[in-house]
mmCIF file of C-alpha atoms in Angstrom:
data_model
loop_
_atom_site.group_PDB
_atom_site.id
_atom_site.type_symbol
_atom_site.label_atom_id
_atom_site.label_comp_id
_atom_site.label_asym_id
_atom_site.label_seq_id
_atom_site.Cartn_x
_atom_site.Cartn_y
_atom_site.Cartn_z
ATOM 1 C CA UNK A 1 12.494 51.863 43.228
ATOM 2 C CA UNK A 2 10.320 53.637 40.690
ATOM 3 C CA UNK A 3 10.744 57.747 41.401
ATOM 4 C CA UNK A 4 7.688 59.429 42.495
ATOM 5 C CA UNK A 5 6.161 61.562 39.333
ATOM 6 C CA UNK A 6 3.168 63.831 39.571
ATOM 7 C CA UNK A 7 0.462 64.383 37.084
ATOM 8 C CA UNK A 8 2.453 67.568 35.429
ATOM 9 C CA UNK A 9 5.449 65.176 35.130
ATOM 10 C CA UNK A 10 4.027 62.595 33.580
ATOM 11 C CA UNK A 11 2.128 64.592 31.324
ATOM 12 C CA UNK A 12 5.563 66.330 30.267
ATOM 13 C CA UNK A 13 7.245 63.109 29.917
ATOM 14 C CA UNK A 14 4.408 62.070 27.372
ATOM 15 C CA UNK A 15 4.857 64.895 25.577
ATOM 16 C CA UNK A 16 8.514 65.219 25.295
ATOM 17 C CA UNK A 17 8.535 61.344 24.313
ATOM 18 C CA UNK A 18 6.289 61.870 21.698
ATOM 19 C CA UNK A 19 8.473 64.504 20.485
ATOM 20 C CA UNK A 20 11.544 65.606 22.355
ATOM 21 C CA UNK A 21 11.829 68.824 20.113
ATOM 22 C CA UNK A 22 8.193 70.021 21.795
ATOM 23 C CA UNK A 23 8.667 73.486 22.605
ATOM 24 C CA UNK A 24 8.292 74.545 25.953
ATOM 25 C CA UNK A 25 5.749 76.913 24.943
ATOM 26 C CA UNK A 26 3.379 74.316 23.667
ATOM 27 C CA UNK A 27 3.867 71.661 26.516
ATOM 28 C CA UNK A 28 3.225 74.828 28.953
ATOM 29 C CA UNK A 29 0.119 75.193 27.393
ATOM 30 C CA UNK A 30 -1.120 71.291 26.856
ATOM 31 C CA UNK A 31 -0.229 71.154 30.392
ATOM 32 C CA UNK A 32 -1.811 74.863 31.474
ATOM 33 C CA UNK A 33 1.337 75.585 33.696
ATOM 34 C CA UNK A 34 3.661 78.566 33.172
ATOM 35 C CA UNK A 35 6.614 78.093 30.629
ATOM 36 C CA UNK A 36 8.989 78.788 33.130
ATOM 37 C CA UNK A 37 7.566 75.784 35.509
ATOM 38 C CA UNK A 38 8.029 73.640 32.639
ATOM 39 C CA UNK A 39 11.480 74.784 32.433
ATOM 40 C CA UNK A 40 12.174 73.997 35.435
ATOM 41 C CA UNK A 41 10.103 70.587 35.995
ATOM 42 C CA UNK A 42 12.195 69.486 32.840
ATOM 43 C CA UNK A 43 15.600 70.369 34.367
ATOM 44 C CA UNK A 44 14.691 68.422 37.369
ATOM 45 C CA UNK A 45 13.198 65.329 35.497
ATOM 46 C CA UNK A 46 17.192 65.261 33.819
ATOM 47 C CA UNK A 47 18.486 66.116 37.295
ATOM 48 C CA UNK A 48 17.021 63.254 38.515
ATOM 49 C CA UNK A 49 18.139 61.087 36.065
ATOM 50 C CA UNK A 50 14.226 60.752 34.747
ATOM 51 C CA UNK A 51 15.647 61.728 31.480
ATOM 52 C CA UNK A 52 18.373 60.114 30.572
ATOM 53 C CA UNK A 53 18.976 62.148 27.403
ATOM 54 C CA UNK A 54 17.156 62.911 23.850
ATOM 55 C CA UNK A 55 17.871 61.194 20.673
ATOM 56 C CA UNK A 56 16.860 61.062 17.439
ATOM 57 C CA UNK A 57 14.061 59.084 15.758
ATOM 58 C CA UNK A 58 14.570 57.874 12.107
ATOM 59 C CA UNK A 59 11.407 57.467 9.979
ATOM 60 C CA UNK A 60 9.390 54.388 9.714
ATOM 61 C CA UNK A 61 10.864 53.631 6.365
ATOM 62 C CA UNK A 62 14.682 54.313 7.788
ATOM 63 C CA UNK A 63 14.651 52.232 10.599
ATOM 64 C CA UNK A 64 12.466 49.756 10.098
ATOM 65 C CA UNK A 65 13.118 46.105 8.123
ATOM 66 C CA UNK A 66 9.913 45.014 5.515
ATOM 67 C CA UNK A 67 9.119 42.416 8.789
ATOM 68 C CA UNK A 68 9.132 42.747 12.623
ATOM 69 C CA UNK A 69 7.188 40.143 14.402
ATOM 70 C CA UNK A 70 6.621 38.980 18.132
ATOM 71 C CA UNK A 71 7.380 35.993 19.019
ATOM 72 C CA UNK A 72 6.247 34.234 22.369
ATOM 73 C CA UNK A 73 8.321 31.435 24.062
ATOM 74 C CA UNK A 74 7.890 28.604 26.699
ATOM 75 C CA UNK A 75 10.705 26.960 27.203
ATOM 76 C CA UNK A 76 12.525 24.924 29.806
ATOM 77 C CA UNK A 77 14.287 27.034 32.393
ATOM 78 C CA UNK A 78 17.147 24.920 32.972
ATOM 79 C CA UNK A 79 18.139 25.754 28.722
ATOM 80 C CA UNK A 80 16.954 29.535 29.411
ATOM 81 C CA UNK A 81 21.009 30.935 29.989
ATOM 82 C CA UNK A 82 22.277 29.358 26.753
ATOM 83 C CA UNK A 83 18.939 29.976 24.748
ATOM 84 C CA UNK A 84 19.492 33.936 25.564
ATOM 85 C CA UNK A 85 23.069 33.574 24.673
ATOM 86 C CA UNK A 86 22.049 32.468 21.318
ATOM 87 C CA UNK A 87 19.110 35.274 20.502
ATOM 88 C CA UNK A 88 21.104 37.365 21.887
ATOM 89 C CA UNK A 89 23.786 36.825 19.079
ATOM 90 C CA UNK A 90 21.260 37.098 16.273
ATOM 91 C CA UNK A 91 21.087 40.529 14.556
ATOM 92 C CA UNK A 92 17.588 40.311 14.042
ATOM 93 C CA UNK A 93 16.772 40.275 17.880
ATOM 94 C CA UNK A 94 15.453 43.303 18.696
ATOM 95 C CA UNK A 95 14.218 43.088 22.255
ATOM 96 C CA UNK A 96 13.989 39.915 24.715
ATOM 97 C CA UNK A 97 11.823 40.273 27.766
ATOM 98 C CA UNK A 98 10.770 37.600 30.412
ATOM 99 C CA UNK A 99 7.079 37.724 30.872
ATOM 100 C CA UNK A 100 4.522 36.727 33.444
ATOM 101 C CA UNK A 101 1.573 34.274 32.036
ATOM 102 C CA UNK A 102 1.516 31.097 29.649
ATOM 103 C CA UNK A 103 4.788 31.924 27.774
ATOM 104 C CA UNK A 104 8.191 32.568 29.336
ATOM 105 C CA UNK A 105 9.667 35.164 26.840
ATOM 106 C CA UNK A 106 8.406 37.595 24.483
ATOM 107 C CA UNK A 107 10.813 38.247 21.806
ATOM 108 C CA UNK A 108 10.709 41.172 18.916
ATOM 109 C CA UNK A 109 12.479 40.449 15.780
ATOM 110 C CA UNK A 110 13.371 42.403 12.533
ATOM 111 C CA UNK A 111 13.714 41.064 9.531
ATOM 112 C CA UNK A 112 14.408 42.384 5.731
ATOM 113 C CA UNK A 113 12.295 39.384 4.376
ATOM 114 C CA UNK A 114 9.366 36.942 5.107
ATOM 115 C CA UNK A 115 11.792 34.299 4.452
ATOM 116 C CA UNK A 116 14.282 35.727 7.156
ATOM 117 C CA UNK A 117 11.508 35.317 9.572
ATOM 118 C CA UNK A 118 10.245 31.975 8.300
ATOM 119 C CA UNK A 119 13.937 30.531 8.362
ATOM 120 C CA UNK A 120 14.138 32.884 12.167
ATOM 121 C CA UNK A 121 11.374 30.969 13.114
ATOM 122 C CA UNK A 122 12.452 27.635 12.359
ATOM 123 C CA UNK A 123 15.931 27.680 13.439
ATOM 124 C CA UNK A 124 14.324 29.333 17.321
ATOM 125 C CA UNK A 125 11.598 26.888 17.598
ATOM 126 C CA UNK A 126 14.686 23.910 17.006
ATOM 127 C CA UNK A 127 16.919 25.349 19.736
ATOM 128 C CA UNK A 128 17.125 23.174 22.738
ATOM 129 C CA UNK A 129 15.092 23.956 25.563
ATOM 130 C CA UNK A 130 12.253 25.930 23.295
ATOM 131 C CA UNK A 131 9.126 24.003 24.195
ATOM 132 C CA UNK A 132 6.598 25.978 22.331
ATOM 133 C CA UNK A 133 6.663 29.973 20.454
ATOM 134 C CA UNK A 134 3.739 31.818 18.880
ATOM 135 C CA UNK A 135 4.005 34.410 16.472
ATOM 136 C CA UNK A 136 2.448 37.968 15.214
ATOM 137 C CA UNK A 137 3.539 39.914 12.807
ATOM 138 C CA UNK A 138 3.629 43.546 13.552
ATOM 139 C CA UNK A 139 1.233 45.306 10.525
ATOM 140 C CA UNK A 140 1.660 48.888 11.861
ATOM 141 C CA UNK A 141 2.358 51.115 15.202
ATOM 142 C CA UNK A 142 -0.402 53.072 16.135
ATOM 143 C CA UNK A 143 1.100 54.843 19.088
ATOM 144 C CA UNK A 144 4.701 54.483 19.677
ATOM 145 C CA UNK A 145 6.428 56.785 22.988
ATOM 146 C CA UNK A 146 9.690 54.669 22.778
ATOM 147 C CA UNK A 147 12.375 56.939 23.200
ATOM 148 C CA UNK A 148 14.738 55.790 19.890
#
């Protein structure tokens, strides 16, 4: 069950996800609440096992391969085990998430190359049980709250 989290939470939580080094000063003040409440609302958020912990974010250029594309799949549920046994051996997987709608799976991938992708691409869309996959590459993030 997904914790109850009032507006002040959830505005801290934005904040501190867009940068977890936010002093308490300035979320006080985006959020109009005394810095002491936002103390305190924090160390109950981590209490409460809200936040899990803080990390550190490397820069776009650090972290990220030349190529990271989405990739939806339909495929045929009886090969679904096995075909997430496979992605899930490929370094280049990034996420894996079953969806709701007209594909099955939406997959994120990194890549160094185009021709990682293209060759990616091919060897996926050949695996047993993969019906049909559409692809996007990823040009840019324009907002991006994920915590690492």
């Amino acid at each position: 069950m997904k914790p109850a989290l009032d507006d002040i939470d959830q505005k801290i939580l934005a904040l501190l996800m867009d940068d977890a080094r936010t002093p308490v000063t300035t979320i006080a003040r985006q959020v109009a609440i005394a810095r002491t409440t936002v103390i305190a609302r924090i160390a109950a958020l981590e209490k409460r096992g809200i936040i899990e912990g803080y990390g550190v974010r490397l820069s776009h250029t650090m972290r990220q391969p030349a190529v990271r594309a989405y990739v939806g799949m339909s495929v045929e549920a009886k090969c679904a085990p096995s075909l997430i046994r496979h992605l899930q051996q490929l370094p280049e997987t990034e996420t894996l998430c079953a969806v709701s709608g007209a594909i099955d799976y939406m997959l994120t991938l990194r890549c160094d190359t185009t021709e990682t992708l293209d060759r990616l691409l091919d060897q996926i869309g050949a695996m047993d049980g993969v019906r049909k996959t559409s692809t996007s590459v990823i040009l840019s993030k324009r907002i991006d709250r994920a915590a690492l």
